[in-house]
Coordinates of C-alpha atoms and ligand atoms in Angstrom, one line a residue:
M284 CA 78.4 127.7 97.8
Q285 CA 79.6 125.1 95.1
N286 CA 78.0 125.0 91.7
Y287 CA 77.4 121.7 89.9
L288 CA 76.0 121.2 86.5
L289 CA 76.5 117.4 86.1
P290 CA 74.5 114.3 87.9
D291 CA 75.7 113.5 91.4
W292 CA 77.9 110.4 91.1
F293 CA 79.3 111.0 94.3
S294 CA 76.9 111.1 97.3
H295 CA 76.2 107.4 97.4
N296 CA 79.9 107.0 98.2
I297 CA 79.8 108.9 101.3
P298 CA 79.3 105.9 103.7
S299 CA 82.5 104.5 102.5
F300 CA 84.4 107.6 103.0
S301 CA 82.8 107.9 106.5
E302 CA 83.9 104.3 107.3
I303 CA 87.3 105.2 106.1
K304 CA 87.4 108.3 108.3
S305 CA 86.7 106.1 111.5
L306 CA 89.6 103.7 110.4
L307 CA 92.1 106.5 109.7
P308 CA 93.1 108.8 112.6
N309 CA 95.7 110.6 110.3
R310 CA 94.2 112.4 107.4
N311 CA 96.7 115.1 106.6
R312 CA 97.7 114.2 103.2
V313 CA 95.1 113.1 100.6
L314 CA 95.7 112.3 96.9
E315 CA 92.7 112.3 94.6
I316 CA 92.7 111.0 91.0
G317 CA 89.6 112.0 88.9
C318 CA 87.9 115.2 90.4
L319 CA 85.3 116.1 87.6
E320 CA 83.6 119.1 89.0
G321 CA 84.7 118.7 92.5
R322 CA 82.0 116.9 94.4
S323 CA 84.4 114.5 95.8
T324 CA 87.1 117.0 96.3
C325 CA 84.9 119.4 98.1
W326 CA 83.5 116.8 100.3
I327 CA 87.0 115.6 101.2
L328 CA 87.9 119.0 102.0
Q329 CA 85.0 119.8 104.3
N330 CA 84.4 116.6 105.8
F331 CA 87.6 114.3 105.8
L332 CA 91.0 116.2 105.4
E333 CA 92.3 117.8 108.6
A334 CA 92.0 121.5 108.9
D335 CA 95.7 122.1 107.9
G336 CA 95.8 119.1 105.7
T337 CA 96.9 118.9 102.0
I338 CA 94.9 117.4 99.0
C339 CA 96.6 116.7 95.8
C340 CA 94.4 116.2 92.7
I341 CA 95.1 114.7 89.3
D342 CA 92.8 115.1 86.4
T343 CA 92.8 115.8 82.6
F344 CA 89.6 117.5 83.0
E345 CA 88.7 116.3 79.6
G346 CA 86.2 113.8 80.9
S347 CA 86.1 110.0 80.2
P348 CA 84.5 107.8 77.5
E349 CA 81.3 107.6 79.7
H350 CA 80.9 111.5 79.5
T351 CA 80.5 111.6 75.7
D352 CA 76.8 113.0 76.3
I353 CA 77.5 115.5 78.8
E354 CA 78.8 119.1 78.4
L355 CA 82.3 119.4 79.6
A356 CA 83.2 123.0 78.7
G357 CA 84.6 124.9 81.8
L358 CA 85.0 121.7 83.7
F359 CA 88.4 122.8 85.3
E360 CA 87.2 126.5 85.9
R361 CA 84.2 124.9 87.6
W362 CA 86.4 122.5 89.7
Q363 CA 88.6 125.5 90.7
N364 CA 85.7 127.7 91.9
N365 CA 84.1 124.9 93.7
V366 CA 87.4 124.1 95.6
K367 CA 87.8 127.8 96.3
S368 CA 84.5 128.0 98.0
A369 CA 85.1 124.8 100.0
I370 CA 88.5 124.9 101.2
C371 CA 89.5 126.1 104.7
E372 CA 92.2 128.8 105.3
K373 CA 94.8 126.4 106.4
Q374 CA 94.1 123.6 103.9
T375 CA 96.2 123.3 100.7
C376 CA 94.9 121.9 97.3
N377 CA 97.6 121.2 94.6
V378 CA 96.4 120.3 91.1
Q379 CA 97.9 118.6 88.2
V380 CA 95.9 118.9 84.9
N381 CA 97.5 115.9 83.7
K382 CA 97.0 112.1 82.9
S383 CA 97.3 110.2 86.0
Y384 CA 100.3 108.3 84.9
Q385 CA 102.3 111.5 84.3
G386 CA 100.9 113.2 87.4
L387 CA 101.7 110.1 89.7
A388 CA 105.2 109.9 88.1
N389 CA 105.7 113.6 89.2
L390 CA 104.6 112.7 92.9
I391 CA 106.9 109.6 92.8
K392 CA 109.9 111.7 91.8
D393 CA 109.2 114.2 94.3
N394 CA 109.0 111.6 97.2
E395 CA 105.5 112.5 98.1
S396 CA 103.5 110.2 100.5
F397 CA 99.7 110.1 101.5
D398 CA 97.4 108.8 104.2
F399 CA 94.6 108.4 102.0
I400 CA 94.2 107.9 98.1
Y401 CA 91.0 107.9 96.2
V402 CA 91.1 106.4 92.7
D403 CA 88.3 107.6 90.3
G404 CA 89.9 108.6 87.1
S405 CA 90.1 106.4 84.0
H406 CA 88.0 103.3 84.4
T407 CA 89.7 100.9 81.9
A408 CA 91.3 97.8 83.8
P409 CA 95.0 98.5 82.4
D410 CA 94.7 102.2 83.6
V411 CA 93.2 101.3 87.1
L412 CA 96.1 98.7 87.4
A413 CA 98.6 101.2 86.6
D414 CA 97.2 103.8 88.9
A415 CA 97.1 101.3 91.8
C416 CA 100.6 100.0 91.5
M417 CA 102.0 103.6 91.2
C418 CA 99.7 104.7 94.0
W419 CA 100.8 101.9 96.4
G420 CA 104.4 103.4 96.5
L421 CA 102.9 106.7 97.4
L422 CA 100.7 105.3 100.2
R423 CA 102.1 105.4 103.9
V424 CA 102.1 102.3 105.9
G425 CA 98.7 102.0 107.7
G426 CA 97.1 104.3 105.0
I427 CA 94.1 103.4 102.8
I428 CA 93.4 103.5 99.1
L429 CA 89.9 103.6 98.0
F430 CA 88.8 102.6 94.3
D431 CA 85.4 103.7 92.9
D432 CA 83.2 101.8 90.6
Y433 CA 84.5 98.2 91.6
Q434 CA 81.3 96.9 90.6
W435 CA 80.4 99.1 87.6
Q436 CA 79.0 97.9 84.6
W437 CA 78.2 100.3 81.9
P438 CA 74.8 99.5 80.4
E439 CA 76.2 99.2 77.0
P440 CA 78.2 95.8 77.0
L441 CA 81.8 96.4 76.6
G442 CA 84.8 94.3 76.6
E443 CA 85.7 93.0 80.3
L444 CA 88.8 95.2 80.3
E445 CA 87.0 98.4 79.8
Y446 CA 85.9 98.2 83.4
P447 CA 88.0 98.8 86.7
K448 CA 87.3 95.4 88.4
P449 CA 89.9 93.2 86.5
G450 CA 92.6 95.8 87.1
I451 CA 91.7 96.1 90.8
N452 CA 91.5 92.2 91.2
A453 CA 95.0 91.9 89.5
F454 CA 96.4 94.3 91.8
A455 CA 94.9 92.8 94.9
S456 CA 95.9 89.5 93.9
V457 CA 99.7 90.3 93.4
Y458 CA 100.0 92.7 96.6
R459 CA 97.9 90.3 98.7
D460 CA 100.6 89.9 101.4
E461 CA 100.9 93.7 101.9
L462 CA 97.2 94.5 102.0
Q463 CA 94.1 94.1 104.1
V464 CA 90.5 94.6 102.5
V465 CA 88.7 97.2 104.5
I466 CA 85.8 98.0 102.3
S467 CA 84.3 95.8 99.8
N468 CA 80.9 96.6 98.1
Y469 CA 80.3 98.7 95.1
Q470 CA 83.6 100.4 96.0
V471 CA 86.6 98.7 97.4
A472 CA 89.5 99.8 99.8
F473 CA 92.6 98.3 100.9
R474 CA 95.0 99.1 104.0
K475 CA 98.6 99.1 103.4
L476 CA 100.1 96.6 106.0
T477 CA 103.9 96.9 105.2
Ligands
SAM748 C1 84.1 109.6 87.2 S1 84.9 111.1 87.1 C2 85.3 111.6 88.8 C3 84.2 111.9 89.6 C4 84.7 112.5 91.0 N1 85.5 111.9 91.6 C5 83.3 112.7 91.6 O1 83.1 111.8 92.5 O2 82.7 113.8 91.5 C6 86.2 110.6 86.2 C7 87.4 111.9 86.0 O3 88.6 111.4 85.7 C8 89.2 112.0 84.7 N2 90.0 111.2 84.0 C9 89.7 110.3 82.9 N3 90.7 109.6 82.5 C10 91.8 110.2 83.2 C11 93.3 110.0 83.3 N4 93.9 108.8 82.3 N5 94.1 110.6 83.9 C12 93.4 111.6 84.9 N6 92.3 111.8 84.7 C13 91.4 111.1 84.2 C14 88.1 112.7 84.0 O4 88.4 113.8 83.4 C15 87.0 112.8 85.1 O5 86.9 114.2 85.5

């Protein structure tokens, strides 16, 4: 049984994941950037990843600027315990406690590749753009990358570049010949064509 102390910022995204599942016959290798307490990690393990599949996770487990008002002590231990209670015997979960830039560089160096990538780490446009470009090389042809919070606006007015959207739009614009939009609502997802 999983133990969550923070608000549920995941369940409203399940329809996007379910749609992607129906579009993606091979779901053996998944990469997740931004895990928090493990709500998304555990849902992927129990509902999306193949029974002998591998999920690689990257998170600093230090929270993000929008988490200043919440208690983050013990976050990594909570994520670990939640994953332990959700994972099947033949599934594998690898975690890097790291900034996504460094974690992705390690995966690139190791020639890893993935069928599905979920990007929900830092929400600033420069960070999301860097995550997107690095992830693109790790995504298999035919694979899908999903970005959370495409339409997110924090109540407090921030500069435009504090939000994911400009980073995702810049990525989609430059890589337009290699991708197909498969979901566009609060979240956005692209299939890799070549
Ligand atoms: C919105 S939460 C993830 C929520 C999770 N996907 C879920 O649905 O339950 C964002 C996470 O990204 C992590 N994070 C923020 N900036 C990061 C960075 N530059 N690299 C890696 N992780 C980062 C935070 O520690 C936090 O756990």
